[in-house]
Short mmCIF file of C-alpha atoms and ligand atoms in Angstrom, two decimals:
data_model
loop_
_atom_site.label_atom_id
_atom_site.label_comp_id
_atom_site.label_asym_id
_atom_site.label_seq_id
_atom_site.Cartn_x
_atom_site.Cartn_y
_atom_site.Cartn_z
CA UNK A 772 7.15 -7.49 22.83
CA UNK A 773 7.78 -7.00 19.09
CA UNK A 774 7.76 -10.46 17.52
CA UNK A 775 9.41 -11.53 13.90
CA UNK A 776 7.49 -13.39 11.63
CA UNK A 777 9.66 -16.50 12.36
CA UNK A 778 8.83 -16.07 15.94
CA UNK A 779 5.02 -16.15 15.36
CA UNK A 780 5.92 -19.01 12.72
CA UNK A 781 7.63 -20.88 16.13
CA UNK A 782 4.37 -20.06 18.63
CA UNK A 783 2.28 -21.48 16.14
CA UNK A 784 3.96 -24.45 16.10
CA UNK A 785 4.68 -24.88 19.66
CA UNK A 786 0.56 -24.55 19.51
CA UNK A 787 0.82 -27.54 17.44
CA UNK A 788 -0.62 -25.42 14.33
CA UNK A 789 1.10 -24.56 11.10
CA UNK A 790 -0.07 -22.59 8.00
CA UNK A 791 0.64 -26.10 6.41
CA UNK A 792 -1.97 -28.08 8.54
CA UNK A 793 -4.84 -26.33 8.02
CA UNK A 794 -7.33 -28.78 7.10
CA UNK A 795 -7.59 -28.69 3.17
CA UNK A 796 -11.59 -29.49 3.31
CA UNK A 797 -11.64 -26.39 5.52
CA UNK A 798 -14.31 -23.36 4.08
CA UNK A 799 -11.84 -20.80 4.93
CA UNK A 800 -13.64 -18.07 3.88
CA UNK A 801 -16.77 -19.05 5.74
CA UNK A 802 -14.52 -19.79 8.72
CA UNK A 803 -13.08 -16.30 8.28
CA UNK A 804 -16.53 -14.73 8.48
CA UNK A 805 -17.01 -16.67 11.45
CA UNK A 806 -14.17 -15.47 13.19
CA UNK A 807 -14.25 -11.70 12.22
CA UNK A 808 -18.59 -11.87 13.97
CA UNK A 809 -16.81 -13.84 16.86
CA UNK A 810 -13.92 -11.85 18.05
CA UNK A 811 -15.19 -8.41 16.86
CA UNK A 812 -12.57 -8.12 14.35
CA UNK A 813 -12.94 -6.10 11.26
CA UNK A 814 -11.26 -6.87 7.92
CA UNK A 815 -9.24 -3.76 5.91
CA UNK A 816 -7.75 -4.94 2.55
CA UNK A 817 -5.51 -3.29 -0.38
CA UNK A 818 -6.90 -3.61 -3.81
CA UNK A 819 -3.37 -5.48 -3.93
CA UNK A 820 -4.57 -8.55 -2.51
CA UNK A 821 -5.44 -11.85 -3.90
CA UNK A 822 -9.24 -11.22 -5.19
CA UNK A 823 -10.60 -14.23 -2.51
CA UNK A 824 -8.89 -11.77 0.37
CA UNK A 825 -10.72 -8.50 -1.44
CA UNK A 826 -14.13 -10.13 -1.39
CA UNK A 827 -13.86 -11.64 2.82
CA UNK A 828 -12.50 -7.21 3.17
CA UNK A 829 -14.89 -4.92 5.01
CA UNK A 830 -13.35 -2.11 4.10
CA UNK A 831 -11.28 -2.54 0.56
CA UNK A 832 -9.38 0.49 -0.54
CA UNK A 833 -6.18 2.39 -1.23
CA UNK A 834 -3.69 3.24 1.30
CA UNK A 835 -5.77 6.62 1.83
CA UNK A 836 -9.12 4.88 2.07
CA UNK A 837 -7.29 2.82 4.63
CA UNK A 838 -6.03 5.13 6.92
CA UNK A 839 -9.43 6.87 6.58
CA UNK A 840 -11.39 3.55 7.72
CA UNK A 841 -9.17 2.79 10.77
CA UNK A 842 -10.01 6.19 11.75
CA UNK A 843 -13.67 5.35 11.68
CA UNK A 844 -13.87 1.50 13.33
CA UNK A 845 -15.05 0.82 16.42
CA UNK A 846 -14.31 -3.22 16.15
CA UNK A 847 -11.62 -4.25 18.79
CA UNK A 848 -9.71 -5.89 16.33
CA UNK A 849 -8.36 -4.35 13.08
CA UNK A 850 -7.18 -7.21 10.69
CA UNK A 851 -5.02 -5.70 8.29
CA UNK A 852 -4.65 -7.32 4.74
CA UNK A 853 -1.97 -5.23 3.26
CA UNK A 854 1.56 -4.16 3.87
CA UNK A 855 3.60 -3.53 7.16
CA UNK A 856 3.42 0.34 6.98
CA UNK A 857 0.07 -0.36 6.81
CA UNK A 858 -0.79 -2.23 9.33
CA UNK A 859 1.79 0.13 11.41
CA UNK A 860 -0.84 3.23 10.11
CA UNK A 861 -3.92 1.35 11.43
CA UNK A 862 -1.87 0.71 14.97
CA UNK A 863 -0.54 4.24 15.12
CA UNK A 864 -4.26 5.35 14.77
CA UNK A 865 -5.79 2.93 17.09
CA UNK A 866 -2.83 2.32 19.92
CA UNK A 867 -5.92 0.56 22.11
CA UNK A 868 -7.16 -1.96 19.67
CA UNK A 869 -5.52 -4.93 18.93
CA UNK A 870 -4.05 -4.90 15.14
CA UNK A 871 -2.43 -8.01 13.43
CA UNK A 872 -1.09 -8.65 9.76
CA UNK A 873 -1.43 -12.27 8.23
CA UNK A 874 2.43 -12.46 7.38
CA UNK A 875 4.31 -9.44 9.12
CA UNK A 876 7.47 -10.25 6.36
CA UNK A 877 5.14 -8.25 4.48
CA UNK A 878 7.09 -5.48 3.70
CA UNK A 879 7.36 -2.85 1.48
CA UNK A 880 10.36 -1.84 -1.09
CA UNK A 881 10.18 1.17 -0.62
CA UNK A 882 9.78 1.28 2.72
CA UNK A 883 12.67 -0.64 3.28
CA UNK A 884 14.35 1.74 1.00
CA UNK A 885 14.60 4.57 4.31
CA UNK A 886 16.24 3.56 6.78
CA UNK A 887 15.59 6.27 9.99
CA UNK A 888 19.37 6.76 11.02
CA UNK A 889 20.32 7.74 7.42
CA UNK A 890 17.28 9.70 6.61
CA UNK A 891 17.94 11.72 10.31
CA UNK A 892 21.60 12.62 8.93
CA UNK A 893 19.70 13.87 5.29
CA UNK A 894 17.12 15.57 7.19
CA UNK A 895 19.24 16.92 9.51
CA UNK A 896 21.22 18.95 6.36
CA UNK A 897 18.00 21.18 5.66
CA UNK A 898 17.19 22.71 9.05
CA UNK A 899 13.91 24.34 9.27
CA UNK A 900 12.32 22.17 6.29
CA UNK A 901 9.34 20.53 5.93
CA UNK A 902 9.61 16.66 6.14
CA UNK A 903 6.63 15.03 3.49
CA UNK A 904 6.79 11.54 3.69
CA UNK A 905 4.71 9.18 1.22
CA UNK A 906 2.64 6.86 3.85
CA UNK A 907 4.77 3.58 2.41
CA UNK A 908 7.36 4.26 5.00
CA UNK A 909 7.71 3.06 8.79
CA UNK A 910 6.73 4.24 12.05
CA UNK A 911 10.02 5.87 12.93
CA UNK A 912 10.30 7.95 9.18
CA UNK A 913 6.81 9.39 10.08
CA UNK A 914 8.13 10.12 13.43
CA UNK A 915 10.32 12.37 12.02
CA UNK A 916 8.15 14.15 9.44
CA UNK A 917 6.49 17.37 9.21
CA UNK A 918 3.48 15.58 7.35
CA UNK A 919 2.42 12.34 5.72
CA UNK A 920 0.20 11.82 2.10
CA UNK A 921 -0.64 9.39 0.22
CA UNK A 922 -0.80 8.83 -3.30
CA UNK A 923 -3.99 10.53 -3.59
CA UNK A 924 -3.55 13.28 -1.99
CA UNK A 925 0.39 14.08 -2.21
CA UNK A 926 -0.81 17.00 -4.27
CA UNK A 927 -3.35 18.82 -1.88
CA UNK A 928 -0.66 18.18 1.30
CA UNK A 929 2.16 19.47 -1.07
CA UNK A 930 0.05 22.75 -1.71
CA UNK A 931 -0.67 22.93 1.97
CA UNK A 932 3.08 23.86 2.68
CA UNK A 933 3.42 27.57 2.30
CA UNK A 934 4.91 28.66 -0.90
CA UNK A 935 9.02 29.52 -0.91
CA UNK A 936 9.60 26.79 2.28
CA UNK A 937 11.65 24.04 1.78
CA UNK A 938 10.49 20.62 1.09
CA UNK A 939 11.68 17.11 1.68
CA UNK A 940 9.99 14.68 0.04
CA UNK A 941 10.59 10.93 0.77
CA UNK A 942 11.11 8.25 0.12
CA UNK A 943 9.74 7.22 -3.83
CA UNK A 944 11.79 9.86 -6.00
CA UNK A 945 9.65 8.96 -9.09
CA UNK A 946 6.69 10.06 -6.67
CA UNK A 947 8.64 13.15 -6.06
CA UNK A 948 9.50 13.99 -9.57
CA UNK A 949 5.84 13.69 -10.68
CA UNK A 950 4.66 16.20 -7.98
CA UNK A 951 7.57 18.55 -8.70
CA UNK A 952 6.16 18.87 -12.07
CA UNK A 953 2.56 18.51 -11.17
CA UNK A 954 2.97 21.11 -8.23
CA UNK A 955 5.81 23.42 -9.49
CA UNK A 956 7.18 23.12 -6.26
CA UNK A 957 11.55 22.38 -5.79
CA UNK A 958 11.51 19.77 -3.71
CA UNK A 959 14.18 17.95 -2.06
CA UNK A 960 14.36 13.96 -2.58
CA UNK A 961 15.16 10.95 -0.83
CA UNK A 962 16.01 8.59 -3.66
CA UNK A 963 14.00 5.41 -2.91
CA UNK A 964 11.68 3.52 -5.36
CA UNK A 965 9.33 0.57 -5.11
CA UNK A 966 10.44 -2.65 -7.50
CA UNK A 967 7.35 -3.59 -8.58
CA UNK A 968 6.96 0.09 -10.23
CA UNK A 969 10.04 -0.07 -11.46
CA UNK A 970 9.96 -3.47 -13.29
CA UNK A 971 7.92 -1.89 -15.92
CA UNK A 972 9.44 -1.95 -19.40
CA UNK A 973 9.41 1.09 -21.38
CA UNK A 974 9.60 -0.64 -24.64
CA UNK A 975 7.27 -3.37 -24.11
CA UNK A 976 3.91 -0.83 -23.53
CA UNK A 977 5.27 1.42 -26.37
CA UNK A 978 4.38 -2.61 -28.70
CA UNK A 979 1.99 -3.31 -26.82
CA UNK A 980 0.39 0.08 -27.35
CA UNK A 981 0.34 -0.69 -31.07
CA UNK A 982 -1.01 -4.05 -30.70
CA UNK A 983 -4.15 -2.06 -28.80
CA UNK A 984 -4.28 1.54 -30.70
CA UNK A 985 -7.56 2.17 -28.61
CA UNK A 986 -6.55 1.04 -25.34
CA UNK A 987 -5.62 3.81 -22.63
CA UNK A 988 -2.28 3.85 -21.02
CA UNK A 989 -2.58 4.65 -17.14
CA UNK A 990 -0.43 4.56 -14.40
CA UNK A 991 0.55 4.46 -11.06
CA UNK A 992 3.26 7.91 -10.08
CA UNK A 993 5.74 5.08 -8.65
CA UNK A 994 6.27 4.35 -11.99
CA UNK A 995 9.29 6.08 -14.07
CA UNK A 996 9.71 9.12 -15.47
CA UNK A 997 9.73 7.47 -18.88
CA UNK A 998 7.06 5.58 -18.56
CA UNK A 999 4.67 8.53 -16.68
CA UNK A 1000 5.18 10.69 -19.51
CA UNK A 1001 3.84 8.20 -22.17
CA UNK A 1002 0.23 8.00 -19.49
CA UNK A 1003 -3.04 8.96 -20.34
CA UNK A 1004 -3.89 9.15 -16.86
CA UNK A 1005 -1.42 8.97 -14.05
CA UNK A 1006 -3.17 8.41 -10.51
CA UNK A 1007 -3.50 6.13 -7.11
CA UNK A 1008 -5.17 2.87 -7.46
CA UNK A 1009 -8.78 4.82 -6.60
CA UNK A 1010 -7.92 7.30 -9.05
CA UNK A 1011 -7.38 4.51 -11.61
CA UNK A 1012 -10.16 2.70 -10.80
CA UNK A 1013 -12.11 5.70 -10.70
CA UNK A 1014 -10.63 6.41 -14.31
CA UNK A 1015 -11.43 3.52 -16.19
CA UNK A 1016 -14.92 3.94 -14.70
CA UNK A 1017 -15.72 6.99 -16.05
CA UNK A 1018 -13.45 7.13 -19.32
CA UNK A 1019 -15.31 6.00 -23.06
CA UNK A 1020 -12.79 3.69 -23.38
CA UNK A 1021 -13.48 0.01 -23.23
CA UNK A 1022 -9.38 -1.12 -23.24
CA UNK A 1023 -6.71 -0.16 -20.55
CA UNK A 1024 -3.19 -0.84 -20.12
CA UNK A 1025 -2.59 -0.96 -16.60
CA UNK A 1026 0.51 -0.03 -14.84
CA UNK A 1027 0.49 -0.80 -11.01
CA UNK A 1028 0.21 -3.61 -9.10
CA UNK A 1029 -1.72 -6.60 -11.11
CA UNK A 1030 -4.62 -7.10 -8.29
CA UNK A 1031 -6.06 -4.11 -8.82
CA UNK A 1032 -7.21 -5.15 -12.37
CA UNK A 1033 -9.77 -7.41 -10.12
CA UNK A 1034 -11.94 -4.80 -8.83
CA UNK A 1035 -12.02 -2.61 -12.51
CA UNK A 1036 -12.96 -5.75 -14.00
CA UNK A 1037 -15.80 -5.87 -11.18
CA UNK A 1038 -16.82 -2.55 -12.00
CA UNK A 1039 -16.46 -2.37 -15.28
CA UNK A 1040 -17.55 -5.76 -16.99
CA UNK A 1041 -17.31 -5.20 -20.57
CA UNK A 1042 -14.12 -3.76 -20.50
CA UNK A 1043 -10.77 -5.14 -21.16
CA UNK A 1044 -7.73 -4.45 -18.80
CA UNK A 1045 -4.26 -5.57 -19.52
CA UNK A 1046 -1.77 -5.71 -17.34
CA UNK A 1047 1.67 -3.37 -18.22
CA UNK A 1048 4.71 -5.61 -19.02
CA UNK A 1049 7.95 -5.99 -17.33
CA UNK A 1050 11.59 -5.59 -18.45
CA UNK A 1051 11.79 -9.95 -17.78
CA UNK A 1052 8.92 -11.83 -19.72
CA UNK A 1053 9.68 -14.84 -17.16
CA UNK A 1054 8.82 -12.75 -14.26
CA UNK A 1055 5.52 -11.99 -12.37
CA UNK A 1056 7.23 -8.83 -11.24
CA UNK A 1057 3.71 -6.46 -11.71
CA UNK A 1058 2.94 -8.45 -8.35
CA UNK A 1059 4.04 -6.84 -5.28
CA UNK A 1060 5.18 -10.37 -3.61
CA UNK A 1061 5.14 -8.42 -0.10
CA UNK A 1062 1.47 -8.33 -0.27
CA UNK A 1063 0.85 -11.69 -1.75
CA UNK A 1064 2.52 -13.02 1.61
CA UNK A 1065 -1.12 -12.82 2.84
CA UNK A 1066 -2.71 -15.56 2.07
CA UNK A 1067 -6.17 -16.99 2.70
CA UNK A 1068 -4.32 -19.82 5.53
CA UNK A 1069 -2.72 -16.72 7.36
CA UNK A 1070 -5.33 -14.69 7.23
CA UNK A 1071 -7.90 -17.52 8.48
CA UNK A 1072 -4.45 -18.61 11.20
CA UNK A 1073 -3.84 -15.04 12.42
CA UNK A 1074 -7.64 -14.13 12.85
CA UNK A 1075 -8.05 -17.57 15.22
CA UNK A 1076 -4.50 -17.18 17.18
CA UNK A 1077 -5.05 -13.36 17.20
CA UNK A 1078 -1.15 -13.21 15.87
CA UNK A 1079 1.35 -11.58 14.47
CA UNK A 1080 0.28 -8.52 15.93
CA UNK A 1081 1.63 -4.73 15.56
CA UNK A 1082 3.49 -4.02 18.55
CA UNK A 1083 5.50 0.16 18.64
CA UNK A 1084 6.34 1.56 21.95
CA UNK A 1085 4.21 4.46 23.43
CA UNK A 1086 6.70 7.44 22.20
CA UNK A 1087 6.53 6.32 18.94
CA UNK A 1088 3.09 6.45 18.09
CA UNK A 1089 3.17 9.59 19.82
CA UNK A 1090 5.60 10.92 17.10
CA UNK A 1091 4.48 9.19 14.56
CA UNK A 1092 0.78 10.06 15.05
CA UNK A 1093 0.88 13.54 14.60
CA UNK A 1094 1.88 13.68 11.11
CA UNK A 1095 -0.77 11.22 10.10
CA UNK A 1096 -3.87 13.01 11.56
CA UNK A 1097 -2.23 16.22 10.24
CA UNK A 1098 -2.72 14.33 6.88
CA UNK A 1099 -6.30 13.04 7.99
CA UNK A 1100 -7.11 16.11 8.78
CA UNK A 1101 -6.81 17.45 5.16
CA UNK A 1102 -9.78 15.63 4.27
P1 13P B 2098 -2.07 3.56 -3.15
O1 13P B 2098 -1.82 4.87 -2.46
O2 13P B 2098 -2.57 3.78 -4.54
O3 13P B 2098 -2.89 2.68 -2.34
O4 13P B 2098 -0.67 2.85 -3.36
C1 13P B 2098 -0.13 2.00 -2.39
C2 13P B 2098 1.06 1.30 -2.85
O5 13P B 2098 1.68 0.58 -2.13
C3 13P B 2098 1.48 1.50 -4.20
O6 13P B 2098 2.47 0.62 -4.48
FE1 SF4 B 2099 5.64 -1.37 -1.50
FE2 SF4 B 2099 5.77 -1.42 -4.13
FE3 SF4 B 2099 4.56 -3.41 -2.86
FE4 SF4 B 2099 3.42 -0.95 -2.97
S1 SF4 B 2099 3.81 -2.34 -4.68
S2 SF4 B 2099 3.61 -2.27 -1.18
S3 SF4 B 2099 5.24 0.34 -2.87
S4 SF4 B 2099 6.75 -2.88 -2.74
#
């Protein structure tokens, strides 16, 4: 039985526990530990959550990294600190281990931005095509896809489709703009985007640019046209960490999701990272509030009640699975 967050929300209370009455003198990071070594659980985090969630992670990663680790665990319980499609990934991989999401309202944009019935009718136009959809999509869009990439590899899975065939690409169209000019490839698009991508303003890094004349500009491909085309580096969150790593520079603008700036400023300790502005100064729109959702009380609450967990029928994963190891299989 699929449950919705405000049904887990109701079982926990009927258990007489709430997110809210977690003890406050509680270690919940030590209790966390605790839990993962008792139940045989293993932790999988996005670079997009808070930094006290990245440092409890066993595996912390991109979504590619991800998918690559639940591949790999042999725990019996996959704990999955990042988004719904993710945790969905991890299940589709593993339909015999348990997987659960702190907060399963944590959704995705851009997921949310394909629904299945309407992206069957625009698939259905272009018989005979090849269906690439970006992993931040659900279970029943990757049922009905030829193959599935990620942001670091969209490029090497594009290539993989012979040359001349047709291409959908779904569902981030500033994604599939990028690769149509980094691939040469015509390809078809679903026009969905992601809001935190989007929120950046133009304008703002162009100042802010001048403010820091020696800082590198790099960013995420969700983000616009506009703003892509001012980058010194466009690439996944590995391929940005990965970046400011190995780049002479010692200032970065960063435009993605703010939590990643945790882990560069980890690895890189005498640099300076600044986060890319938004179009609305009173807005903490570089944070994807889908994955801040999971916090350190759900993540401590789900590991103990073993809940929400990632429920999809039998024929789904089935469908869904096959263009996700094709993907896997890539390398
Ligand atoms: P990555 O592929 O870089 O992990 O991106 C995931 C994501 O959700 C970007 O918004
Ligand atoms: Fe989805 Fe955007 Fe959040 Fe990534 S940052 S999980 S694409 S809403």
């Amino acid at each position: 039985m699929h449950l919705t967050q405000d049904q887990v929300n109701e079982r926990l209370k009927s258990k007489g526990f709430l997110a809210l009455d977690v003890p406050k003198d509680l270690d919940l990071a030590t209790e966390i530990k605790l839990l993962k070594k008792k139940k045989n659980a293993v932790l999988l985090a996005h670079y997009y959550q808070e930094a006290v969630i990245q440092e409890l992670a066993d595996y912390l990663g991109d979504s590619l990294y991800l998918a690559q680790a639940a591949q790999k665990v042999s725990a019996e319980i996959i704990v999955f600190s990042g988004v719904h499609f993710m945790a969905e990934t991890a299940k589709i991989i593993n339909p015999n281990k348990k997987v659960i999401l702190p907060d399963l309202k944590a959704g995705c944009s851009l997921a949310d931005s394909c629904p299945p019935s309407d992206f069957k009718k625009f698939i259905d136009q272009y018989p005979g095509a090849h269906v690439v959809t970006y992993i931040n999509c659900s279970a029943e869009i990757k049922g009905l896809s030829t193959i599935v990439c990620t942001s670091s590899n969209a490029k090497r899975v594009i290539e993989s489709i012979p040359e001349g065939e047709t291409i959908i690409f779904a569902p981030d169209k500033n994604l599939g703009h990028y690769l149509i000019k980094e691939t040469g490839r015509n390809m078809i698009l679903w026009e969905g985007s992601c809001i935190v991508h989007e929120a950046f303003s133009f304008e703002r890094i162009v100042n802010l640019s001048k403010t820091y004349p020696k800082a590198k500009f790099i960013a995420h491909p969700e983000s616009e046209s506009q703003i892509l085309e001012i980058a010194d580096y466009i690439g996944s969150t590995s391929g940005l960490l990965k970046f400011v790593q190995e780049n002479s520079a010692t200032e970065f603008i960063v435009a993605t999701e703010a939590g990643i700036l945790y882990e560069m400023e980890k690895r890189c300790p005498n640099k300076t990272f600044i986060p890319a502005p938004v179009e609305d100064e009173t807005c903490a729109c570089s944070e994807c509030a889908y994955m801040k959702l999971n916090t350190l009380e759900k993540l401590y609450l789900c590991l103990k009640y073993e809940t929400p967990e990632i429920k999809l029928s039998d024929s789904l994963i089935e469908k869904a699975k096959l263009p996700i190891v094709k993907m896997l299989d890539l390398g």
